[in-house]
Tab-separated table of C-alpha atoms and ligand atoms in Angstrom:
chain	number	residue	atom	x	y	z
T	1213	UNK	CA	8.182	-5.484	-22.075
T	1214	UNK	CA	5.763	-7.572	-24.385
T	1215	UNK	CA	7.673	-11.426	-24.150
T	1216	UNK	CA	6.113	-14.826	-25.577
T	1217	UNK	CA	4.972	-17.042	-23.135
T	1218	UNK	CA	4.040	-20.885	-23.650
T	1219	UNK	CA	0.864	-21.014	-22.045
T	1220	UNK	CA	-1.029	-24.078	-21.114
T	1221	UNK	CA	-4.953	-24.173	-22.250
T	1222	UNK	CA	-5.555	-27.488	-22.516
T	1223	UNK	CA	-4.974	-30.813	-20.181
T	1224	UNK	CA	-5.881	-34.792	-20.517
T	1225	UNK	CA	-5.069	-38.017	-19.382
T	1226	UNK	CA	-5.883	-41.503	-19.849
T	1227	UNK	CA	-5.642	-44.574	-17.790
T	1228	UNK	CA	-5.973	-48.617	-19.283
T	1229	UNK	CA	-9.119	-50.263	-18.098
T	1230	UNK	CA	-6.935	-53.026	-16.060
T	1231	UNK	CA	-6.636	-51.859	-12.387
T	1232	UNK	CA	-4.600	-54.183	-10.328
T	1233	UNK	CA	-4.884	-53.795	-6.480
T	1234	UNK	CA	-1.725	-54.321	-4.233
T	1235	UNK	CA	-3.374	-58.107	-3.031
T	1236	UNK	CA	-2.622	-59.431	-6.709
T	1237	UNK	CA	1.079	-59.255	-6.180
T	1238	UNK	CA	0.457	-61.602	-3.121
T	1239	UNK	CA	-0.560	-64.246	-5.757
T	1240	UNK	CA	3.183	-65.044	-6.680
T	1241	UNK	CA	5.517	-62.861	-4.836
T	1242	UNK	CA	6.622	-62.437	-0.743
T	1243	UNK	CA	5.192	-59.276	-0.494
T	1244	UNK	CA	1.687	-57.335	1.467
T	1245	UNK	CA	-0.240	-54.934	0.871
T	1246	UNK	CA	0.450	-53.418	4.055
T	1247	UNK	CA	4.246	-53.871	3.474
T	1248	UNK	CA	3.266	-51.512	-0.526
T	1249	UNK	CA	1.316	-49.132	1.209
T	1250	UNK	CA	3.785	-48.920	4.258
T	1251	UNK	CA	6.874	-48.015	2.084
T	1252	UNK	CA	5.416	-46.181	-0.879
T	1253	UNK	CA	1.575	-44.986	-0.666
T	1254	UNK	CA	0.765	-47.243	-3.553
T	1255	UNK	CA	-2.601	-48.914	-3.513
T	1256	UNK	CA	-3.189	-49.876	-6.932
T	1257	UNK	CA	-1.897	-48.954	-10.504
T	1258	UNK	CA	-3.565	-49.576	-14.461
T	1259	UNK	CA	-1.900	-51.815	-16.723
T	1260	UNK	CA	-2.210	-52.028	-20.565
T	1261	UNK	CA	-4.153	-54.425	-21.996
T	1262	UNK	CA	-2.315	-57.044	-24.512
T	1263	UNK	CA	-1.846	-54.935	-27.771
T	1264	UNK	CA	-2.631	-51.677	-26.044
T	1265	UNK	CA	0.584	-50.071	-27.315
T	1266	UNK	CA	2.317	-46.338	-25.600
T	1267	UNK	CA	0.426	-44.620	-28.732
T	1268	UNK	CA	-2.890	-45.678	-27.692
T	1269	UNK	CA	-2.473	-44.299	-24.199
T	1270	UNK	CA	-1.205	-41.321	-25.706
T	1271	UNK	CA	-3.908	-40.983	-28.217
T	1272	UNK	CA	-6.910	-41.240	-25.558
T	1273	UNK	CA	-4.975	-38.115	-23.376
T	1274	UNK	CA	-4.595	-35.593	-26.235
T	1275	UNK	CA	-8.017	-36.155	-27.380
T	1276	UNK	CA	-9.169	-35.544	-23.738
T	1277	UNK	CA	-6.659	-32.600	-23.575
T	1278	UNK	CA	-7.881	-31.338	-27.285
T	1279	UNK	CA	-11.042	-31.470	-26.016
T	1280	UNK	CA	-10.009	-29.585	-22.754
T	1281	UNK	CA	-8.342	-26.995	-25.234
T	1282	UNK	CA	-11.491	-26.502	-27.039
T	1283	UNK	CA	-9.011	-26.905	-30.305
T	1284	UNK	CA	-9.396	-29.189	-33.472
T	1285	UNK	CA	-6.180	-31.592	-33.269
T	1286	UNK	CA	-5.161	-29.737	-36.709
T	1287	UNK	CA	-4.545	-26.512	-34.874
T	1288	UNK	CA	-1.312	-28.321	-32.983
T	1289	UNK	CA	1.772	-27.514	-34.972
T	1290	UNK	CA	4.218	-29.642	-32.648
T	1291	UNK	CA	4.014	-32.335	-30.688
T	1292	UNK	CA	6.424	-33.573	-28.043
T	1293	UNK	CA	6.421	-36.928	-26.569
T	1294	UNK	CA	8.393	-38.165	-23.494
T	1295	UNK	CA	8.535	-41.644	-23.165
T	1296	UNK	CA	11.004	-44.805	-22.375
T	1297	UNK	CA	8.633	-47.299	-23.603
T	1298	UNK	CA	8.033	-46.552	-27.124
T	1299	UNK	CA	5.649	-48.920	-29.197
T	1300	UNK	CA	9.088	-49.306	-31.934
T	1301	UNK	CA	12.928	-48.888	-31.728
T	1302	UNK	CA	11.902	-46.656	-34.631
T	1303	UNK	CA	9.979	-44.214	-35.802
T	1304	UNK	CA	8.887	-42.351	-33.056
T	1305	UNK	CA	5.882	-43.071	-31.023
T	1306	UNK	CA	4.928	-39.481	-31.532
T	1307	UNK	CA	4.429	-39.448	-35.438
T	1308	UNK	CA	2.911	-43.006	-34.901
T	1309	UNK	CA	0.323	-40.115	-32.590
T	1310	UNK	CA	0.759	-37.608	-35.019
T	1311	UNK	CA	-1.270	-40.106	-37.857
T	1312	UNK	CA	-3.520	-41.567	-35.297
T	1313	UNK	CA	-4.702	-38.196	-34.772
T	1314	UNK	CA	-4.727	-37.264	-38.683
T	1315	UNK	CA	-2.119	-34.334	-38.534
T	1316	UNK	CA	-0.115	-34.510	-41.417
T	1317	UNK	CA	1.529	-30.832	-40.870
T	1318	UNK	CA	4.595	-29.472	-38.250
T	1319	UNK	CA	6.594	-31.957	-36.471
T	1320	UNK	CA	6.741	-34.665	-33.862
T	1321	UNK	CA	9.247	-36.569	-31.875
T	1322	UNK	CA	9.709	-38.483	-28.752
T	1323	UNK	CA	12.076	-37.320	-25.994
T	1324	UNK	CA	13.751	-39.524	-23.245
T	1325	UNK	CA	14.644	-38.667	-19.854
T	1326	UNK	CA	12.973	-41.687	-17.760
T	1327	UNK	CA	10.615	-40.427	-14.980
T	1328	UNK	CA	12.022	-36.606	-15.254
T	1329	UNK	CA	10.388	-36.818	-19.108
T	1330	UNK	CA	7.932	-34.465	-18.606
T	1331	UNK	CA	10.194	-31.759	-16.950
T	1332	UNK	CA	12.202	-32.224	-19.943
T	1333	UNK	CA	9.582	-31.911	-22.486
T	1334	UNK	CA	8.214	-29.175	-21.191
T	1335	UNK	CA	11.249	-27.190	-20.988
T	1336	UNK	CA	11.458	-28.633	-25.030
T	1337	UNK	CA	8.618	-26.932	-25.572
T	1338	UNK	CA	9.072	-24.176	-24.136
T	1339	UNK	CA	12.245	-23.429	-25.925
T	1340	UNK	CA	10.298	-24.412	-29.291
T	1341	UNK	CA	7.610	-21.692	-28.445
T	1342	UNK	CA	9.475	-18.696	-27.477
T	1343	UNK	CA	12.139	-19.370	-30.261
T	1344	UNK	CA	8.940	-19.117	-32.391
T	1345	UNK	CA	8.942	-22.515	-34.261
T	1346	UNK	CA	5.949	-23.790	-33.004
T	1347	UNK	CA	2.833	-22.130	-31.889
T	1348	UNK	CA	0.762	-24.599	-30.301
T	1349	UNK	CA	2.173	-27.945	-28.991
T	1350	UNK	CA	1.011	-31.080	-27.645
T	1351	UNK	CA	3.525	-32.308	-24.442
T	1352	UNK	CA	2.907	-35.366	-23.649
T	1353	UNK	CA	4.301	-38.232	-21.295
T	1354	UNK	CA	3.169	-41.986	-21.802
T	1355	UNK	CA	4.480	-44.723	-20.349
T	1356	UNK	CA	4.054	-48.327	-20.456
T	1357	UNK	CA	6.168	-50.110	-18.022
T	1358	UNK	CA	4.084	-52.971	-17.330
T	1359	UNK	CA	5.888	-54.151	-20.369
T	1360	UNK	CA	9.700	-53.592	-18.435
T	1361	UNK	CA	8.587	-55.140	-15.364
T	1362	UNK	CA	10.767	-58.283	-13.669
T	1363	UNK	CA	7.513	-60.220	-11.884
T	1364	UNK	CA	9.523	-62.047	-9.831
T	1365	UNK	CA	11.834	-59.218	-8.714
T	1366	UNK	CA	9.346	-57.404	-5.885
T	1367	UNK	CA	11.609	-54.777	-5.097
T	1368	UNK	CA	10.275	-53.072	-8.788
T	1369	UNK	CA	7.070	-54.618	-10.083
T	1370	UNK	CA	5.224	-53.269	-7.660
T	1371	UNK	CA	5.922	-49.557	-8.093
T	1372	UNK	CA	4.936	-49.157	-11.702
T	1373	UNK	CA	1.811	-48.572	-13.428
T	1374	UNK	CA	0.779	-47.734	-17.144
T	1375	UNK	CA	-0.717	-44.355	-18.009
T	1376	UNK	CA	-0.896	-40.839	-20.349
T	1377	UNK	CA	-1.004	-37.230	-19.686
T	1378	UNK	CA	-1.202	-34.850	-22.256
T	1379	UNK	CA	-0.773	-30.673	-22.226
T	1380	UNK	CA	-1.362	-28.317	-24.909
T	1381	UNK	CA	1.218	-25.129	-24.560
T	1382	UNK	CA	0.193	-21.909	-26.829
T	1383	UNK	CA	2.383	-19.458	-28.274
T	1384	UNK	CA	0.789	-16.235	-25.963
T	1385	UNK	CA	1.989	-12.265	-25.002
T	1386	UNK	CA	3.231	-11.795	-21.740
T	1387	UNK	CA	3.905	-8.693	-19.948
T	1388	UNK	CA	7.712	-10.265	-19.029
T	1389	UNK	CA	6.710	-10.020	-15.269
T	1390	UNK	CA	5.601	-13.048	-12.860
T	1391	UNK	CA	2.025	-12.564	-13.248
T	1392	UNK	CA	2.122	-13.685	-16.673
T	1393	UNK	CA	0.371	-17.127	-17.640
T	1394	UNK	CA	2.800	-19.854	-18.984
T	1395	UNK	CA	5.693	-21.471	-18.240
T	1396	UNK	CA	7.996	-18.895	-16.182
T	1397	UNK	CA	11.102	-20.573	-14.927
T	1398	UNK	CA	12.699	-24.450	-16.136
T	1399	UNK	CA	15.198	-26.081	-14.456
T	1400	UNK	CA	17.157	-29.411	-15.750
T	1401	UNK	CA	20.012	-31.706	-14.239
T	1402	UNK	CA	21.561	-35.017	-14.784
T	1403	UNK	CA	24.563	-36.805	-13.730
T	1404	UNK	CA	25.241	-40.025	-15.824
T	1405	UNK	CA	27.490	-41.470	-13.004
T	1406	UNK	CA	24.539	-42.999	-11.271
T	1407	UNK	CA	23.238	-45.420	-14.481
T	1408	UNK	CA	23.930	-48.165	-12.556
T	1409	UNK	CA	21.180	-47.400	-9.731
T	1410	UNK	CA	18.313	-47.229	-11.818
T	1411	UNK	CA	18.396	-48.399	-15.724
T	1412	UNK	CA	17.176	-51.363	-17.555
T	1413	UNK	CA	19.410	-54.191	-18.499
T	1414	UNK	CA	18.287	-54.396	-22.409
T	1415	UNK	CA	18.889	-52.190	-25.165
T	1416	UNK	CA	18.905	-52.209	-28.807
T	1417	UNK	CA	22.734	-51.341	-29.575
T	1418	UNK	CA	24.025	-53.671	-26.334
T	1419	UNK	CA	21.894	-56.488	-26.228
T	1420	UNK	CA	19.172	-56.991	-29.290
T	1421	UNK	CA	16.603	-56.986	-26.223
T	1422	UNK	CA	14.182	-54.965	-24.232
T	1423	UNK	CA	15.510	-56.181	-21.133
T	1424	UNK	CA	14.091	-55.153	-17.913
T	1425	UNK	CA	14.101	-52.354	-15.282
T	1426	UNK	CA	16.994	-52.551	-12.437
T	1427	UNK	CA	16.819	-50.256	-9.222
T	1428	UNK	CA	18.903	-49.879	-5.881
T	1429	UNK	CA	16.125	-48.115	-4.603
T	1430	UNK	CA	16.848	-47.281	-1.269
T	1431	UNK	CA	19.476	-44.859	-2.918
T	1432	UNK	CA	17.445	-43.506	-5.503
T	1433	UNK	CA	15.619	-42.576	-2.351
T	1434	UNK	CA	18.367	-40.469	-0.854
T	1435	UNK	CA	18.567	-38.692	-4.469
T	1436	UNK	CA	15.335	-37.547	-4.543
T	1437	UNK	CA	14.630	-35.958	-1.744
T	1438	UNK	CA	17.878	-34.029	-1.834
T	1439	UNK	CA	17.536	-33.228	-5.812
T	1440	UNK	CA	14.077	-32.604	-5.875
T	1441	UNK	CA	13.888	-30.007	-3.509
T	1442	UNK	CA	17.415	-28.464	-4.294
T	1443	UNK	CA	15.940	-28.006	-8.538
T	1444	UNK	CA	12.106	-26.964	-7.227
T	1445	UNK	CA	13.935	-24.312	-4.988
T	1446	UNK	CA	16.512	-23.428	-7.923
T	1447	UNK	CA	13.594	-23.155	-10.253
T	1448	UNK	CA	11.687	-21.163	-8.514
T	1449	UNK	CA	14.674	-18.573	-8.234
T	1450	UNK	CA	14.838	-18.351	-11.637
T	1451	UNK	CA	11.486	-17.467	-11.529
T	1452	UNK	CA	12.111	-14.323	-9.208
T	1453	UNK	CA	9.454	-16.411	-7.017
T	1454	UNK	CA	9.508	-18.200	-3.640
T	1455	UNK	CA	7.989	-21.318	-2.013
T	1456	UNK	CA	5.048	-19.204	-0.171
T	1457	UNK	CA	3.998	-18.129	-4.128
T	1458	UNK	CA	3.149	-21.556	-5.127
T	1459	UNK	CA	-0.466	-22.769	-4.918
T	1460	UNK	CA	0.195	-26.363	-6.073
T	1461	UNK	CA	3.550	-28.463	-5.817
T	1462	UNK	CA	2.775	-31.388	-8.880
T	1463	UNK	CA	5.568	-33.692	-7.927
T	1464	UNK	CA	6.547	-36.917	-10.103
T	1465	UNK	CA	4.277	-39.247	-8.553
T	1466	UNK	CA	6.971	-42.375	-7.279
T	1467	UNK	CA	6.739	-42.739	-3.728
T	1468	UNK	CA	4.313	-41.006	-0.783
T	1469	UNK	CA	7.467	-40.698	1.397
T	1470	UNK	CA	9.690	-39.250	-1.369
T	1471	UNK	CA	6.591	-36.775	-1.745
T	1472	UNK	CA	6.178	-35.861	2.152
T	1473	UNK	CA	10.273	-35.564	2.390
T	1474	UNK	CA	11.116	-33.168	-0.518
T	1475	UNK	CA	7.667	-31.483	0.825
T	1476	UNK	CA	9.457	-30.556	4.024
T	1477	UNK	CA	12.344	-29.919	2.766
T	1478	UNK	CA	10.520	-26.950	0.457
T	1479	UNK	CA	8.673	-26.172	3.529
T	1480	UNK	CA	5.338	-26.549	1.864
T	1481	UNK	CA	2.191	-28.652	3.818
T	1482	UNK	CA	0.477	-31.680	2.396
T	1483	UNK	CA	-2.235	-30.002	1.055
T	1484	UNK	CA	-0.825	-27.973	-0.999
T	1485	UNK	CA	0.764	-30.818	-2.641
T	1486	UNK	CA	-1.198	-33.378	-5.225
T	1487	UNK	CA	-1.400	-36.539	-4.627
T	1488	UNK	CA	-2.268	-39.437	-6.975
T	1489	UNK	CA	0.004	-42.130	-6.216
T	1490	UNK	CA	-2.129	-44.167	-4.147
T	1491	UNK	CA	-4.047	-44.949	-7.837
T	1492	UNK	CA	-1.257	-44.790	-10.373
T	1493	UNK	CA	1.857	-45.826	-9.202
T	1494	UNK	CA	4.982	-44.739	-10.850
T	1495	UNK	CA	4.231	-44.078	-14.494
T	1496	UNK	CA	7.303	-42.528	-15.003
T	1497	UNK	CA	7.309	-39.472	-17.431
T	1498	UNK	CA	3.568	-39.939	-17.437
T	1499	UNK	CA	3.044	-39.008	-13.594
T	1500	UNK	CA	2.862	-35.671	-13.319
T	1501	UNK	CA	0.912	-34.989	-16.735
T	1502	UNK	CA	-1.165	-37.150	-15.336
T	1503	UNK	CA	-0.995	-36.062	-11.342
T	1504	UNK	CA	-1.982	-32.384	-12.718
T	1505	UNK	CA	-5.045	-33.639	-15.443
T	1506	UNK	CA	-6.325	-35.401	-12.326
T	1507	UNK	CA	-6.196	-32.203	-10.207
T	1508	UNK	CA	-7.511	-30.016	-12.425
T	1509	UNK	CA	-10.569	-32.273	-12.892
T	1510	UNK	CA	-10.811	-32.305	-9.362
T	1511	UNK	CA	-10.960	-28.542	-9.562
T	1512	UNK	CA	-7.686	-28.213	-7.584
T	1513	UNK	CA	-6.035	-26.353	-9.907
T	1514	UNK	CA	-7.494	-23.633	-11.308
T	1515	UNK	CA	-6.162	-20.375	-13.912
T	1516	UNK	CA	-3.774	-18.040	-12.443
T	1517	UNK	CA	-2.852	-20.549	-9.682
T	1518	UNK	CA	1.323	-21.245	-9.390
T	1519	UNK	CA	2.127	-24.747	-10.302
T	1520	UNK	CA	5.701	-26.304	-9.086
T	1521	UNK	CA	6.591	-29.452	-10.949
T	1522	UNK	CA	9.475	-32.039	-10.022
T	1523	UNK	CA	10.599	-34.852	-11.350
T	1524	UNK	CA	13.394	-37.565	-11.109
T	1525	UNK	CA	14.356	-40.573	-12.607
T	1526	UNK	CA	17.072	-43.015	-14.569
T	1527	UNK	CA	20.481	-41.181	-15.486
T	1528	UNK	CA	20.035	-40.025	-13.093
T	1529	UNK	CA	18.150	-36.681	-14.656
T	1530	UNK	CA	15.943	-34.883	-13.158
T	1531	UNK	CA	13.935	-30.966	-13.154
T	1532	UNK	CA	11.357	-28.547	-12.435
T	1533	UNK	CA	8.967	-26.318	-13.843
T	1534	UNK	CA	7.373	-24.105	-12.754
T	1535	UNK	CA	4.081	-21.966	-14.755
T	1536	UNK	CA	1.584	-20.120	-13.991
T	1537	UNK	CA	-2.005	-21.887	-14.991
D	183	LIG	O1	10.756	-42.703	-10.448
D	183	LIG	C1	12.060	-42.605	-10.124
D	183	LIG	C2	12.698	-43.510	-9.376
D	183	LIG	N1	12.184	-44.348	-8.391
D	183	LIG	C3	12.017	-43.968	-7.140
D	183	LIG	O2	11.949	-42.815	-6.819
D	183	LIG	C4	11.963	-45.041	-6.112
D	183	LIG	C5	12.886	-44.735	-4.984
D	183	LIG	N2	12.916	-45.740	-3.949
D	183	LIG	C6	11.837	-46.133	-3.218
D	183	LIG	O3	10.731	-45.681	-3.448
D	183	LIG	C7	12.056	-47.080	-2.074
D	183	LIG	O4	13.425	-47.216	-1.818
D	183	LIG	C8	11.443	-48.501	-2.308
D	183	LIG	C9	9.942	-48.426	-2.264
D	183	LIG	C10	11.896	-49.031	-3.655
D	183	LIG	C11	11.887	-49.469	-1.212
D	183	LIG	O5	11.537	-48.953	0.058
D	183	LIG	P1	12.627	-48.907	1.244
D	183	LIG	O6	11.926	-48.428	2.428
D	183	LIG	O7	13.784	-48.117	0.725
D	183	LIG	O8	12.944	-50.430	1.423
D	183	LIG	P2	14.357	-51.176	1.269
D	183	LIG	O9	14.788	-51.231	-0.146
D	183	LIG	O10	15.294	-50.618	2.288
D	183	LIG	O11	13.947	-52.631	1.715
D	183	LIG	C12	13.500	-52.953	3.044
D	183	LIG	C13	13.125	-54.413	3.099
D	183	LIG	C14	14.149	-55.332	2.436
D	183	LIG	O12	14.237	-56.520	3.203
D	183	LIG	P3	15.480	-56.744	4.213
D	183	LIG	O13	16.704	-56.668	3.350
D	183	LIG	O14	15.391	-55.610	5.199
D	183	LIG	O15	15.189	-58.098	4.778
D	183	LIG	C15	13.530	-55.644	1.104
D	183	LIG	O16	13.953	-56.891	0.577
D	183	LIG	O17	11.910	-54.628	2.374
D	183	LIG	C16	12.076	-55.699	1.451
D	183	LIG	N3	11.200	-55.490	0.310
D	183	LIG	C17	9.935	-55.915	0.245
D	183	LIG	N4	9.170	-56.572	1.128
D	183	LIG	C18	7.925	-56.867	0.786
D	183	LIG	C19	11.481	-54.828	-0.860
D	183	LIG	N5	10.410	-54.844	-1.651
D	183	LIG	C20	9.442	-55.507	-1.002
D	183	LIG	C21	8.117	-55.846	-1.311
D	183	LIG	N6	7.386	-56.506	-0.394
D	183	LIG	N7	7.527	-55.501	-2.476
């Protein structure tokens, strides 16, 4: 049975030109290098540069993933933008992208689920494509946190980094059957009862203010692992697929442990898992645009190959995705 699949053909990503190494942090704060490393995997992360705004990060990765695509930006009839750091209250950081990239036809608008963004755009998408609204879309996730950081608190400045990843899903036949290309199976989850373990204390209808992030991290931790692997594993069912199909696990990119944990808890080794954490830190619903740009540049990830995708962040909300390259 002929179905329509939302098929990725193009990928970017961009990174700011600041890279700040764990040993900075040591300037002002009681914390080490080995102590970052230890606990989360993170070496370094980018930061944007004063008036580099979420647009301009998202800009640079859908020209890289337009290029990618092989596509004039004209040709993209949608574009979807996860973010939690947009450059205004209002309008929407993605028809501030839409001009910068001189489209003037379809639609745009941001979407905000925190570090599960992506998962959530995707599945957006998705939905937009095989409804038949939109034919070719632009998914992105851009992030600046740098600009919700507490510098004195070093339980979260640390983790977070600034950073754009950018897919382009097409409106393509499938055959309805698990070899297709595209997006096969979406899975999302959230539970607003856990705001208080990971938000930020600012917001336009409480306080007039941007405010700054807030996490109990050690049990975001224990959500994680657990959610993670329970939505990869649901996702995956969905599918009609199972963990020994995948070729890649792209997980949100937050901590090296929460990666190895929920990796053993799929059953799925290390290197079959991609890792960019070490160089990005958390860039929230940027990470795993980003995580699987930098992969497939690396020639990890290559068509036909079975990519799982998780994510979780602040709502707590979190998902997977999982699509054949
Ligand atoms: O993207 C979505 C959401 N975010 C996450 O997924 C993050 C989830 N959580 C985590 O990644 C980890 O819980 C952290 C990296 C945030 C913390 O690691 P942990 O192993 O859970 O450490 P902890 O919170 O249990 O803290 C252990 C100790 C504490 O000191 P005491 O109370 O034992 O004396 C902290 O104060 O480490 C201390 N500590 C630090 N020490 C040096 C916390 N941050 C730092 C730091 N440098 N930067």
């Amino acid at each position: 049975m002929s179905v329509i699949r939302a098929v990725p053909i193009g990928i970017g990503h961009y990174l700011p030109s600041r890279v700040v190494e764990n040993s900075e942090f040591e300037k002002w704060l009681e914390t080490s290098d080995e102590w970052i490393q230890a606990r989360t995997g993170i070496q370094r992360r980018h930061f944007a540069a004063d008036g580099e705004f979420t647009s301009d990060l998202a800009y640079h990765a859908a020209i890289d993933a337009i290029r990618d695509a092989g596509i004039e930006a004209a040709d993209i009839d949608a574009i979807v933008l996860a973010t939690s750091t947009p450059d205004q209250t209002f309008p929407s950081t993605a028809t501030k992208l839409q001009a910068k990239l001189g489209i003037r036809t379809g639609f745009a608008f941001d979407l905000q689920a925190v570090c599960a963004g992506f998962a959530y755009a995707m599945t957006m998408a998705n939905s937009l494509i095989v409804s038949g609204q939109a034919t070719r879309i632009l998914v992105i996730g851009a992030e600046t946190f740098s600009r919700i950081m507490d510098w004195n608190d070093r339980t979260t400045c640390v983790l977070f980094g600034d950073g754009a990843g950018a897919v382009i899903l097409e409106a393509q036949s499938g055959e309805g059957t698990t070899t297709d290309r595209g997006i096969l199976a979406c899975d999302l989850q959230s539970d607003g009862t856990y705001n208080d373990i990971l938000y930020v204390d600012g917001g336009v209808s409480s306080t007039q203010t941007t405010g700054v992030l807030k996490m109990e991290g050690r049990e975001v931790f224990k959500h994680a692992v657990t959610k993670l692997a329970s939505s990869g594993e649901f996702a995956l069912e969905k599918a009609g697929l199972g963990i020994d199909d995948v070729t890649w696990v792209v997980p949100h990119q937050a901590n090296l442990r929460i990666i190895r944990n929920t990796a053993q808890k799929l059953r799925v080794p290390m290197e079959r898992i991609v890792v960019t954490v070490q160089d990005h830190g958390n860039t929230s619903a940027a990470s795993i645009p980003l995580a699987m740009s930098v992969a497939k540049k690396r020639g990890q990830i290559k068509q036909n190959d079975l990519i799982l995708t998780e994510a979780i962040g602040g709502g707590l909300a979190w998902g997977s995705i999982v699509l054949r390259w």
